[in-house]
Short mmCIF file of C-alpha atoms (C1' of nucleotides) in Angstrom, two decimals:
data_model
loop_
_atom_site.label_atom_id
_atom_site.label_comp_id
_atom_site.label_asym_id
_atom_site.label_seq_id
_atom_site.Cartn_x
_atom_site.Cartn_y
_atom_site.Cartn_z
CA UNK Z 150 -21.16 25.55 -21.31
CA UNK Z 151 -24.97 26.52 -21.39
CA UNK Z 152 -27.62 24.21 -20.31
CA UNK Z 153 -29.37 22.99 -22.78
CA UNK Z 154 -32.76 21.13 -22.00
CA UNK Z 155 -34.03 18.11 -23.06
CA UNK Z 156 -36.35 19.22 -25.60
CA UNK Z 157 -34.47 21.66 -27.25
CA UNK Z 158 -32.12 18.10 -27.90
CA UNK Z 159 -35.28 16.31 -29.02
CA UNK Z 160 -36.42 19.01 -30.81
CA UNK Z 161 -33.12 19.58 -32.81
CA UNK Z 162 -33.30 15.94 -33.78
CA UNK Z 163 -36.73 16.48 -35.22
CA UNK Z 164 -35.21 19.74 -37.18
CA UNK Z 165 -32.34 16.99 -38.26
CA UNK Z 166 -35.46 15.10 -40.34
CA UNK Z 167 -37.38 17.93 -41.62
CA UNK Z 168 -34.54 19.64 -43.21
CA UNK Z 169 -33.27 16.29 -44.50
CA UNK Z 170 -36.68 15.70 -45.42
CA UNK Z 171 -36.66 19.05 -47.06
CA UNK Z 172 -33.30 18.31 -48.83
CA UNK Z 173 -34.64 15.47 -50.62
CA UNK Z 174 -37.39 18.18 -51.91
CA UNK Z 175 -34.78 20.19 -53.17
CA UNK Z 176 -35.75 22.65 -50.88
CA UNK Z 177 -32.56 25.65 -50.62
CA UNK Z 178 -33.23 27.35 -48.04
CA UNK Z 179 -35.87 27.82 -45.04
CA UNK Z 180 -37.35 30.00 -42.75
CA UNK Z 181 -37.85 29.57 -39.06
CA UNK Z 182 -41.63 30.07 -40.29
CA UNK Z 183 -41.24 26.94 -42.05
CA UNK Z 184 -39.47 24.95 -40.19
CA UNK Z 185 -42.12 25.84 -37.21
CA UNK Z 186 -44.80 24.64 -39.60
CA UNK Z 187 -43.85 21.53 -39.87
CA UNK Z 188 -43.18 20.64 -36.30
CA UNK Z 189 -46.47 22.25 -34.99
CA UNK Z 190 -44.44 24.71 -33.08
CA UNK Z 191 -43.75 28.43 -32.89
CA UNK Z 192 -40.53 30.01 -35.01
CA UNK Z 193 -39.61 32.14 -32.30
CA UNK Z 194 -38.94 28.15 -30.75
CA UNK Z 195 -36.95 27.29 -33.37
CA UNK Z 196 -34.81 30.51 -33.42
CA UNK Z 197 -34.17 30.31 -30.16
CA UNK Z 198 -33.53 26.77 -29.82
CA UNK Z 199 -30.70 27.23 -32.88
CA UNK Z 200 -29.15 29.89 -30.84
CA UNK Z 201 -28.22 28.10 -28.40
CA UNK Z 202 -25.79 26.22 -30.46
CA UNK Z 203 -24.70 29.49 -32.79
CA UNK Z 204 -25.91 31.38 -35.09
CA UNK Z 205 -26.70 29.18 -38.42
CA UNK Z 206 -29.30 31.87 -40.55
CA UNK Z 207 -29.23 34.92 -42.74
CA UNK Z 208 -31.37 37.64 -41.66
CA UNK Z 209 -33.64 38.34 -44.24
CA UNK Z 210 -32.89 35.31 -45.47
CA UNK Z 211 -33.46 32.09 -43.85
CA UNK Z 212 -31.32 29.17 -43.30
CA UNK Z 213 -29.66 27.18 -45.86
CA UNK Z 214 -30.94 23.71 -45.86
CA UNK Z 215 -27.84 21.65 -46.44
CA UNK Z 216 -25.78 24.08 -43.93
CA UNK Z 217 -28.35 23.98 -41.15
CA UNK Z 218 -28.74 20.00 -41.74
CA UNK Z 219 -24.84 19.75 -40.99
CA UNK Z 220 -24.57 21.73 -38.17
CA UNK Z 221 -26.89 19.99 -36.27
CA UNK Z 222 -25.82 16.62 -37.59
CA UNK Z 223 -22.33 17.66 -35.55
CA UNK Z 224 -24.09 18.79 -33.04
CA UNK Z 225 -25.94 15.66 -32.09
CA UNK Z 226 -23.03 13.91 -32.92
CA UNK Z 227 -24.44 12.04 -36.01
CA UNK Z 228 -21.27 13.07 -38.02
CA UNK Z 229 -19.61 9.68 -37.00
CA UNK Z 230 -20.88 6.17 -36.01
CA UNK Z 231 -21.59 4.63 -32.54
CA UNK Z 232 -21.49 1.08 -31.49
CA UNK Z 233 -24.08 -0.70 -29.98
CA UNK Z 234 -24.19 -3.36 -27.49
CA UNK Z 235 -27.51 -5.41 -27.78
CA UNK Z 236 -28.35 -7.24 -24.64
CA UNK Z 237 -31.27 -9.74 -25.11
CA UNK Z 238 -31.53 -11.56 -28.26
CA UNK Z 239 -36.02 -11.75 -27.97
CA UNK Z 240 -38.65 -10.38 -30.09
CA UNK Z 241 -37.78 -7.10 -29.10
CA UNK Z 242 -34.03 -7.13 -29.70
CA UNK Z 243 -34.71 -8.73 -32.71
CA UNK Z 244 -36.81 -5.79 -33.93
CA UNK Z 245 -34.49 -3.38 -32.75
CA UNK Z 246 -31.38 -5.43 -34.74
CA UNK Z 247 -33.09 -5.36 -38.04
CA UNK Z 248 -34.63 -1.90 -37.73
CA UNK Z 249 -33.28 0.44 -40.63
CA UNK Z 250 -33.63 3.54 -39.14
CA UNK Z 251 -30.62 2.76 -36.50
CA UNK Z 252 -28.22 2.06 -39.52
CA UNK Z 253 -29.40 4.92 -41.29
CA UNK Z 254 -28.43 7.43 -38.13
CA UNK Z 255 -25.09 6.06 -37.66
CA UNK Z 256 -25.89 3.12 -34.65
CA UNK Z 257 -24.67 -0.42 -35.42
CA UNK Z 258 -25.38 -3.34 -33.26
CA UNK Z 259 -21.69 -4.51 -33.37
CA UNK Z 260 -22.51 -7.38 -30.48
CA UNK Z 261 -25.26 -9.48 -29.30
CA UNK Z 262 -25.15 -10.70 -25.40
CA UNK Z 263 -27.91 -13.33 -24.62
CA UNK Z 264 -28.84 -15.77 -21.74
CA UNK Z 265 -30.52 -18.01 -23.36
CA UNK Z 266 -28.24 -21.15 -24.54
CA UNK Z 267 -30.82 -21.99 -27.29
CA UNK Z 268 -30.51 -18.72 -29.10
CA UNK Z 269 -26.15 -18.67 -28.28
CA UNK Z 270 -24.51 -19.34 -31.59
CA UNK Z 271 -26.79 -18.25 -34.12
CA UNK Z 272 -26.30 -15.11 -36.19
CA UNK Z 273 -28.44 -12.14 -37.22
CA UNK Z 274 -26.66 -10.98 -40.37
CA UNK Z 275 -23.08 -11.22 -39.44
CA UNK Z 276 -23.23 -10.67 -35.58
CA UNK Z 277 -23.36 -13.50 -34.00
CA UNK Z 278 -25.41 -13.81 -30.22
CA UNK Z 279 -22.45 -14.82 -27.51
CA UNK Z 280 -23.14 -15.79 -24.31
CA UNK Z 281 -23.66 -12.98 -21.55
CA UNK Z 282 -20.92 -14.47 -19.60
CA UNK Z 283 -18.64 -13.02 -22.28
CA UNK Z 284 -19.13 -9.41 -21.92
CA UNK Z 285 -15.80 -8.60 -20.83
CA UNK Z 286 -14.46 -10.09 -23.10
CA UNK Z 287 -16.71 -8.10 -25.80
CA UNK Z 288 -16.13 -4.95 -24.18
CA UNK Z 289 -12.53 -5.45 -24.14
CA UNK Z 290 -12.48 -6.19 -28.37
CA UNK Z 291 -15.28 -3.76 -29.20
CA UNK Z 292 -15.30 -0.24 -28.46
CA UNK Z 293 -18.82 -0.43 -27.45
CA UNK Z 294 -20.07 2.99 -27.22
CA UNK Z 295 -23.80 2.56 -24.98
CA UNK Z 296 -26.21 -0.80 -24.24
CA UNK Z 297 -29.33 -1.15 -25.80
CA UNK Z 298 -31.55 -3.95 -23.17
CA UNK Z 299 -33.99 -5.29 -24.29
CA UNK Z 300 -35.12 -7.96 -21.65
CA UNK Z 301 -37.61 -9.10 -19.57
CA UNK Z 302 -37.77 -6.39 -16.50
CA UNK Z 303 -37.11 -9.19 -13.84
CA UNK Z 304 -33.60 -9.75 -15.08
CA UNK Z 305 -32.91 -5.95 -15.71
CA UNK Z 306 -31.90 -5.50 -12.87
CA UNK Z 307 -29.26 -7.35 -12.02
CA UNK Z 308 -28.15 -7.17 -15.93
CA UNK Z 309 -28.11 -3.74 -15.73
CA UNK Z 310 -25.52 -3.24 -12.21
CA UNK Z 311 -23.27 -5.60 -14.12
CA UNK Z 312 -23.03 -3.65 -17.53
CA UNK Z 313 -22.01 -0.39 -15.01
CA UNK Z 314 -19.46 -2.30 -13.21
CA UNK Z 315 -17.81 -3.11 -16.32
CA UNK Z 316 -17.93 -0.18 -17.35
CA UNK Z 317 -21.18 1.05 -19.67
CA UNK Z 318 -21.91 4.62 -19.04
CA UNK Z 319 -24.96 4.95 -21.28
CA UNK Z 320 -28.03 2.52 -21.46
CA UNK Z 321 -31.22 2.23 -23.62
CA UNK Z 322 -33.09 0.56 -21.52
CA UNK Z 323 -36.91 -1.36 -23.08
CA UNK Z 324 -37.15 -2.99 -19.79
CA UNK Z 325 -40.28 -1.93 -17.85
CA UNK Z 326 -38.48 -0.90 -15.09
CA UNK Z 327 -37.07 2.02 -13.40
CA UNK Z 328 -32.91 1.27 -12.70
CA UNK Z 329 -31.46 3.01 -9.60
CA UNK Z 330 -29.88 6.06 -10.38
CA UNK Z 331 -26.27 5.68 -10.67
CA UNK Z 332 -23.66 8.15 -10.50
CA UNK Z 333 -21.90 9.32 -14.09
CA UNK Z 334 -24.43 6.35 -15.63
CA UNK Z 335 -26.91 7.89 -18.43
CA UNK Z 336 -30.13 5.61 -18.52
CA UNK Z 337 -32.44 6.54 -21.70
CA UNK Z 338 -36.07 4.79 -20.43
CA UNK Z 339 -38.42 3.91 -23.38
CA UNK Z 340 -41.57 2.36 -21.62
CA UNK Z 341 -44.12 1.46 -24.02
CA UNK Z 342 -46.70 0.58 -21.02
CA UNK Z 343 -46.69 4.06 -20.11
CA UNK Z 344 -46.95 5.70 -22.97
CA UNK Z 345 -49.99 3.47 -23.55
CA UNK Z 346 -50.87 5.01 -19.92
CA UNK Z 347 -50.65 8.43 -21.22
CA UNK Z 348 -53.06 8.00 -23.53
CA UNK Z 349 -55.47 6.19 -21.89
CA UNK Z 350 -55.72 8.79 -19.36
CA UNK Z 351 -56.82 10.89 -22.23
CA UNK Z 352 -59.39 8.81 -23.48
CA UNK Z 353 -60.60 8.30 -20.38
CA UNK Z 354 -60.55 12.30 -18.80
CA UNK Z 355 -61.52 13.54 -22.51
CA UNK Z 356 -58.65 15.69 -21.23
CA UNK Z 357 -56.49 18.30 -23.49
CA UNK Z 358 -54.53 17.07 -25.29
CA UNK Z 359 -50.60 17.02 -24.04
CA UNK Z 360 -48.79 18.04 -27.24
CA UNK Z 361 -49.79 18.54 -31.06
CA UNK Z 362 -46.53 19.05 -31.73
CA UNK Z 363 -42.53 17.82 -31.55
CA UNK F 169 -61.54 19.93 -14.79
CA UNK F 170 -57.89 21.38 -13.81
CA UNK F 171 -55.21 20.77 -16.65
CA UNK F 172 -52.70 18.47 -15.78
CA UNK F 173 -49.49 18.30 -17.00
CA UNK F 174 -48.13 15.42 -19.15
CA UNK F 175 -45.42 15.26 -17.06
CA UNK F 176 -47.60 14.53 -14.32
CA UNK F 177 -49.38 11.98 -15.59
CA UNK F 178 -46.09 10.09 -16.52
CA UNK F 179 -44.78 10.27 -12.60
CA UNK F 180 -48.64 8.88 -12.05
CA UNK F 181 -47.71 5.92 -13.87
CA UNK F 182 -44.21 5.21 -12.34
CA UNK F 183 -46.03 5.86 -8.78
CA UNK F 184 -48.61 3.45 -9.91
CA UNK F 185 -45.86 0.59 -10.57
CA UNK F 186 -44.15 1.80 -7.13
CA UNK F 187 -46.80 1.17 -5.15
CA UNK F 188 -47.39 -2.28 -6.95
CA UNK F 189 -43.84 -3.41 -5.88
CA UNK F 190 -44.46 -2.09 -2.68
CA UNK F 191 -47.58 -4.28 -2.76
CA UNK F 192 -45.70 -7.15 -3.33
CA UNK F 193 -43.32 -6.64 -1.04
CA UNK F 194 -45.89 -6.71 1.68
CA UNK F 195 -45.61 -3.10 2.34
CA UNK F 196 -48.85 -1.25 4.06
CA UNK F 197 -48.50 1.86 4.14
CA UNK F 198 -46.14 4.28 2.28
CA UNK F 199 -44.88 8.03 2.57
CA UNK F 200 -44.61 10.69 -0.11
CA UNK F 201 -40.48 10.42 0.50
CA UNK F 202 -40.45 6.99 0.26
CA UNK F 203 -42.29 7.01 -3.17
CA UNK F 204 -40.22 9.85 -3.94
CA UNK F 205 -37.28 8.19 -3.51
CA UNK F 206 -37.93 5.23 -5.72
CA UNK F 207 -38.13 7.48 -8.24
CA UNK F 208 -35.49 10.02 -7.65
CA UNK F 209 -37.70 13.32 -7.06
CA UNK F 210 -38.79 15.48 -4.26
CA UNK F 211 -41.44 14.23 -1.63
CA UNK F 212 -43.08 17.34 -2.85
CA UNK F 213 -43.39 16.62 -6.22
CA UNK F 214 -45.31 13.39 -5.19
CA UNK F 215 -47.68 15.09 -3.02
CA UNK F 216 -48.18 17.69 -5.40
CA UNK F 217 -49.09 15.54 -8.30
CA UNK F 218 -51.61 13.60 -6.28
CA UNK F 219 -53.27 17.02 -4.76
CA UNK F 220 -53.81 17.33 -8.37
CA UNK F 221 -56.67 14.52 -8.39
CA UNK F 222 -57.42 14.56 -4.34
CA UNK F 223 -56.49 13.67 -1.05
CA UNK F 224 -55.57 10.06 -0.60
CA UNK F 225 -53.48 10.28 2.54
CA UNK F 226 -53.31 10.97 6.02
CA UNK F 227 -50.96 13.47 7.71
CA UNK F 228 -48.91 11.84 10.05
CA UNK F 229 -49.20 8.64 8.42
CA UNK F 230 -48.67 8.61 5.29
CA UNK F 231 -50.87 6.80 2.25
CA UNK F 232 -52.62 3.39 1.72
CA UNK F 233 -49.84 1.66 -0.33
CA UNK F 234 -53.55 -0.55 -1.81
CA UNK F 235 -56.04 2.32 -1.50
CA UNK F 236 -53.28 4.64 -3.45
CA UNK F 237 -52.59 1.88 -5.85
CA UNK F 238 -56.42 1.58 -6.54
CA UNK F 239 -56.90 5.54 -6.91
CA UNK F 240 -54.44 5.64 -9.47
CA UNK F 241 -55.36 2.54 -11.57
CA UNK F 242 -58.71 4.04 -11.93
CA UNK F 243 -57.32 7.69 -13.13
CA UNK F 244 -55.05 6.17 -15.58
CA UNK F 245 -58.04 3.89 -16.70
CA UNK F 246 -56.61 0.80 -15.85
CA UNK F 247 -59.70 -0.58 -14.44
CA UNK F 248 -60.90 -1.32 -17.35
CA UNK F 249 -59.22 -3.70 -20.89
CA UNK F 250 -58.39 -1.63 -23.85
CA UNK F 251 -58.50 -3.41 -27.22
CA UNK F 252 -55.62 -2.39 -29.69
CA UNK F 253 -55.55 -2.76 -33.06
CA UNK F 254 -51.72 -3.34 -34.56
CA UNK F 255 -50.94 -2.23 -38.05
CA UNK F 256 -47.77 -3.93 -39.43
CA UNK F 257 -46.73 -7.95 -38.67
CA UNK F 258 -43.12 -6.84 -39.35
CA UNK F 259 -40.50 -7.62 -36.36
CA UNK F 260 -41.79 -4.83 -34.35
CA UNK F 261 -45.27 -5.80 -34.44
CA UNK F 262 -44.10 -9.21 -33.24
CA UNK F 263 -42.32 -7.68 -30.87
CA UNK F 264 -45.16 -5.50 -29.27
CA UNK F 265 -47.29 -8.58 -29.71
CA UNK F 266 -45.70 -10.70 -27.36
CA UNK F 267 -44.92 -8.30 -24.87
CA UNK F 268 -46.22 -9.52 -21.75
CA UNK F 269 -46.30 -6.02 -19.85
CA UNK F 270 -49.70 -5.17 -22.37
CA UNK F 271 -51.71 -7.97 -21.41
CA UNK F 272 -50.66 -7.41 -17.75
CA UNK F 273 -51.46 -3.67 -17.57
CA UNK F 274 -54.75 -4.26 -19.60
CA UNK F 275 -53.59 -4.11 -23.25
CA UNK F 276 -55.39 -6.44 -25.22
CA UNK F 277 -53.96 -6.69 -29.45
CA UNK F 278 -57.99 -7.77 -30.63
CA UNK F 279 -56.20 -7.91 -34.22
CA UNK F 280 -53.90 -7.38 -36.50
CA UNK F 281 -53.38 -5.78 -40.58
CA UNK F 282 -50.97 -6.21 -42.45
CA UNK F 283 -50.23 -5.53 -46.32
CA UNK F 284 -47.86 -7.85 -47.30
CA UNK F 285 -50.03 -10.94 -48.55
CA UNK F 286 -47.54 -13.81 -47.32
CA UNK F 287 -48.04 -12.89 -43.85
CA UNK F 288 -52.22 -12.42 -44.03
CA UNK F 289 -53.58 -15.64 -43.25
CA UNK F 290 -51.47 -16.58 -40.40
CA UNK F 291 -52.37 -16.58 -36.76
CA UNK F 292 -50.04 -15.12 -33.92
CA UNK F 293 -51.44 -16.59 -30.48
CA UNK F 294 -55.56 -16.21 -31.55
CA UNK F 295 -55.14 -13.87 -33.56
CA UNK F 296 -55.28 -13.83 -37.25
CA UNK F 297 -53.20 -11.44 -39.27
CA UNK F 298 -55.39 -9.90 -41.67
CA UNK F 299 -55.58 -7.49 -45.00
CA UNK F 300 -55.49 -4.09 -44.40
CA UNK F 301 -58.10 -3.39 -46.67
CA UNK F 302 -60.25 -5.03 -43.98
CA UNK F 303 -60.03 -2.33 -41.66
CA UNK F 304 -63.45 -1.14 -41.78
CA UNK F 305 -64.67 -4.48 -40.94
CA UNK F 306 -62.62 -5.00 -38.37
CA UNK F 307 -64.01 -1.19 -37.06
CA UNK F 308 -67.59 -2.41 -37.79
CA UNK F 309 -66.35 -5.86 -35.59
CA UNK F 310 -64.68 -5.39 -32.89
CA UNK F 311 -64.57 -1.98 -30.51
CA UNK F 312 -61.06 -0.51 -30.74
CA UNK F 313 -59.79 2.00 -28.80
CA UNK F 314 -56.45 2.43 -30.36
CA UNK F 315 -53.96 1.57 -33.24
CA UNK F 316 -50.12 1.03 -32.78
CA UNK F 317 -48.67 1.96 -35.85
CA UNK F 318 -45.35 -0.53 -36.19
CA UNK F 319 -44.82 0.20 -40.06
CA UNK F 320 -42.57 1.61 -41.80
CA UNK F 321 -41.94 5.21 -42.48
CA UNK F 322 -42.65 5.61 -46.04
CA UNK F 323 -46.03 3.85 -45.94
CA UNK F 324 -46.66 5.55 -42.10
CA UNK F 325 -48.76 8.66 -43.47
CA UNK F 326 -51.00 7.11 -45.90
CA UNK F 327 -51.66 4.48 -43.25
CA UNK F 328 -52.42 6.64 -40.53
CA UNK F 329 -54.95 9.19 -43.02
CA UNK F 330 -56.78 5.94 -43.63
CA UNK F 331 -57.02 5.16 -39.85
CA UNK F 332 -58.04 8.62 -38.92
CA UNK F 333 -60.72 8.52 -42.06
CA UNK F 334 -61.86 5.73 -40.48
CA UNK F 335 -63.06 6.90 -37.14
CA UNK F 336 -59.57 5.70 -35.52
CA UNK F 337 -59.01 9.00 -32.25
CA UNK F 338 -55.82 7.33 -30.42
CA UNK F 339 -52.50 6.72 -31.71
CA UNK F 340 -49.22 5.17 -30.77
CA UNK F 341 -46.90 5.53 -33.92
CA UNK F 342 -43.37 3.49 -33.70
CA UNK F 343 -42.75 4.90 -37.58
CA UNK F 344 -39.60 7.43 -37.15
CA UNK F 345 -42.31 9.70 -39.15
CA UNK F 346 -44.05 12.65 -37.35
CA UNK F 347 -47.09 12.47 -38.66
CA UNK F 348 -49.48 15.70 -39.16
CA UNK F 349 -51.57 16.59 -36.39
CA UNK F 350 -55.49 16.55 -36.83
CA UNK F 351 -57.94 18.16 -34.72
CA UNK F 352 -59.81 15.38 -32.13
CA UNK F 353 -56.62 12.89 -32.99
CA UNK F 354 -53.89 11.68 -30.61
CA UNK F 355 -50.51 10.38 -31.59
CA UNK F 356 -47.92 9.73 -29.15
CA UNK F 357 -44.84 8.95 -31.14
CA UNK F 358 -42.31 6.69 -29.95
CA UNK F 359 -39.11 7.66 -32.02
CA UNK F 360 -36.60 4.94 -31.01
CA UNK F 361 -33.75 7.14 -33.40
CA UNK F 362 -34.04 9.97 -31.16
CA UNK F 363 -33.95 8.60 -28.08
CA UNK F 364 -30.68 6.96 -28.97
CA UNK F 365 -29.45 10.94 -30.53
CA UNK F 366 -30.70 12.59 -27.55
CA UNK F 367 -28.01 9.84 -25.81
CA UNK F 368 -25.09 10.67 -28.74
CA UNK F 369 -25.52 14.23 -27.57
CA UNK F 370 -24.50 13.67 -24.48
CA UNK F 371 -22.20 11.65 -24.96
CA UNK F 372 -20.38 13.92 -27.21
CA UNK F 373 -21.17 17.28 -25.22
CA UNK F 374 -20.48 15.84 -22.24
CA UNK F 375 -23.09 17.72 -20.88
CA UNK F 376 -25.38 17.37 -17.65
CA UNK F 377 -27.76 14.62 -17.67
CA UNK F 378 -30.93 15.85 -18.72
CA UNK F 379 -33.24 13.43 -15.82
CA UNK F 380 -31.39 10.88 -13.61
CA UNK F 381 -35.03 10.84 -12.36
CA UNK F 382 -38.78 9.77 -13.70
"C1'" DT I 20 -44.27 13.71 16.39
"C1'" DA I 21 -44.72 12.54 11.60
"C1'" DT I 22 -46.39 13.56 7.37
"C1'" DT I 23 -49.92 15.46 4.30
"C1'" DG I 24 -51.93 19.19 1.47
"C1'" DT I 25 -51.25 23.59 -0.40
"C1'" DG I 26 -50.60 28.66 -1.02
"C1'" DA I 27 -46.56 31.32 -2.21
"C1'" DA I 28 -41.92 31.74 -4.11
"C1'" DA I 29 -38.58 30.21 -7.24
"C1'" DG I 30 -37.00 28.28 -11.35
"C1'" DG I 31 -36.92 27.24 -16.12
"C1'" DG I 32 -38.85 27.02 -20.67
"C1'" DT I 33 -41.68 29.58 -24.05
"C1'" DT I 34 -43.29 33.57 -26.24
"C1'" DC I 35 -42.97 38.38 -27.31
"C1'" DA I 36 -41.28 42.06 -29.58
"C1'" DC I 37 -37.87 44.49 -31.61
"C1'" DA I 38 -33.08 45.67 -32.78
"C1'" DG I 39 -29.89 44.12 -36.15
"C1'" DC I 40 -28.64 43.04 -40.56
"C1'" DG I 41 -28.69 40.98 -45.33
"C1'" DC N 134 -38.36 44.90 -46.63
"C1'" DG N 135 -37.83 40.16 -44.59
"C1'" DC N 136 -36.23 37.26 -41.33
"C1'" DT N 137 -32.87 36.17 -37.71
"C1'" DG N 138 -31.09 36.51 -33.01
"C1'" DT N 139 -32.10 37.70 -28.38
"C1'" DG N 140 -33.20 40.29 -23.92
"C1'" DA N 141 -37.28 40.74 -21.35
"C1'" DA N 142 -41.89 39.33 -20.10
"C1'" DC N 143 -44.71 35.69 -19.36
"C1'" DC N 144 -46.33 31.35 -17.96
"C1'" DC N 145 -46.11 26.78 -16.25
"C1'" DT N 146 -43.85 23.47 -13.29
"C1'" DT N 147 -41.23 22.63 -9.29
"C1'" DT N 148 -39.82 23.61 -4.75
"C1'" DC N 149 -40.44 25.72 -0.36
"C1'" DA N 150 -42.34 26.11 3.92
"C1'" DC N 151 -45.86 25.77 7.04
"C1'" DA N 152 -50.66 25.11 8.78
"C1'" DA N 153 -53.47 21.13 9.46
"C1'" DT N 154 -54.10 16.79 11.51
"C1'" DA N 155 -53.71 11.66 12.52
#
DNA sequence: TATTGTGAAAGGGTTCACAGCG
DNA sequence: CGCTGTGAACCCTTTCACAATA
């Protein structure tokens, strides 16, 4: 199969919004042109980033919203649901559990792991937090489909080698940290210190801008 | 002044918190394969990114694991506090509120707006969670350098053409909303659903990873 | 000898431009 | 005629490879 990069993925998940965003419009159909528009980005990008996956237009035509939306909903592999495994039952994982947008895409946090023996027991809707101790145990009633951690980086670490051994293959990881590379192990980093980084090294260099666009 | 790339300046941060664990480990000096190696990229790379804003080592010997450390905190701006301005008391905001890495890397939350009236009025640490009609006070108060916008996406574009209106340049927006670009503004969107569909993709392609690296 | 700093080459993503087709 | 799909050209980032030097 054909490589595809990174931001043709990212950028196909953006497409994903605008065209359901362009659904709800009642928008029909939709032109590369378009579609460009509203990402900030060139049509010839789009076009060519679609073609990697097949050939979804009508020359002369456009792209039929509703099709287009589909096809990349199977592509990204939003046509079924995945199970989360939340590790860290803080502020953060708190925000993660009760943000909408996961539900909405198809990711449920089916199970809570948590350190902490004062947070152990409780429930956030109906999931309740279980001791980290039990993740076997969780792993081996849930199919859990990737990790989500959202601790403190000091235990990351450590956290993070077990969830492999036992088995995780894919990992959102909050942490500030960077985890050893692991072989057939897919880490996802979201560091919110460096994107802060980013863009103080803007304001400070009164640099161009990175990107204006998805 | 040379245009670097954004990918660049990401790898500047990563090297930056390198060479601080290096620091701490008691570590003197350090070579471009070592750093390299933390991260999972070429010695190359490393020494090319740095040529990019001088010459901070010696040949034979490798760089100043302090002096290096101290280069880059000042071209990332770290040298200095940064005073954000959070829109949205909701679980995220918490969340970003209480992270510990901001304060560390020079963060400071100066205050907070928020429209739903039962949370105005209350304080989180020293700071008071106030109306967002008060933004232009708060402007006229304190000097802020940037907003994190942890709302909502249906409220996220109104919000953010107030900000802008009001003089706001720098933007980190955790609404899964891309919001229009505007000449002079940056927005760094962190779009927590995407990372997690860039993951579904390859989980379901079984494709290459995209970066095992930084 | 070890390792940097950097031109030059290679690689990969983006844009161009046009053939193909409704 | 309008707009897609795509090979080729272009451009930017990465890697190579080596002169410079502690």
């Amino acid at each position: 199969m054909l490589r595809i990069s990174e931001s043709t993925v990212r950028r196909m998940s953006h497409y994903y919004r605008f065209l359901q965003e362009m659904e709800d419009e009642g928008q029909v159909t939709v032109s590369s042109q378009k579609l460009a528009e509203r990402g900030n980005i060139t049509p010839a990008k789009v076009r060519k980033d679609l073609s990697y996956f097949g050939s979804f237009g009508r020359r002369g035509l456009g792209y039929d919203v509703k099709e287009l939306k589909e096809a990349i909903k199977g592509i990204l592999g939003l046509d079924r649901r995945w199970n989360l495994l939340l590790i860290g039952a803080g502020n953060l994982g708190s925000a993660l559990f009760s943000f909408r947008e996961f539900r909405n895409a198809g990711f449920d946090i089916v199970a809570i792991l948590e350190r902490d023996a004062a947070k152990v027991g409780k429930k956030w809707g109906d999931v309740e937090i279980q001791d980290f101790g039990l993740l076997e145990t969780v792993l081996a009633e849930k199919k859990i489909d990737m990790a989500v951690l959202a601790i403190p980086a000091k235990s990351a670490l450590p956290v993070a080698e077990k969830l492999i051994q036992s088995g995780i293959k894919t990992i959102l990881n909050f942490a500030p940290i960077k985890l050893p590379y692991r072989e057939g192990v897919t880490i996802r980093d979201v560091n919110l210190t460096i994107e802060l980084e980013t863009l103080t090294f803007l304001l400070q260099n009164q640099t161009e801008v990175f990107e204006k666009s998805i």
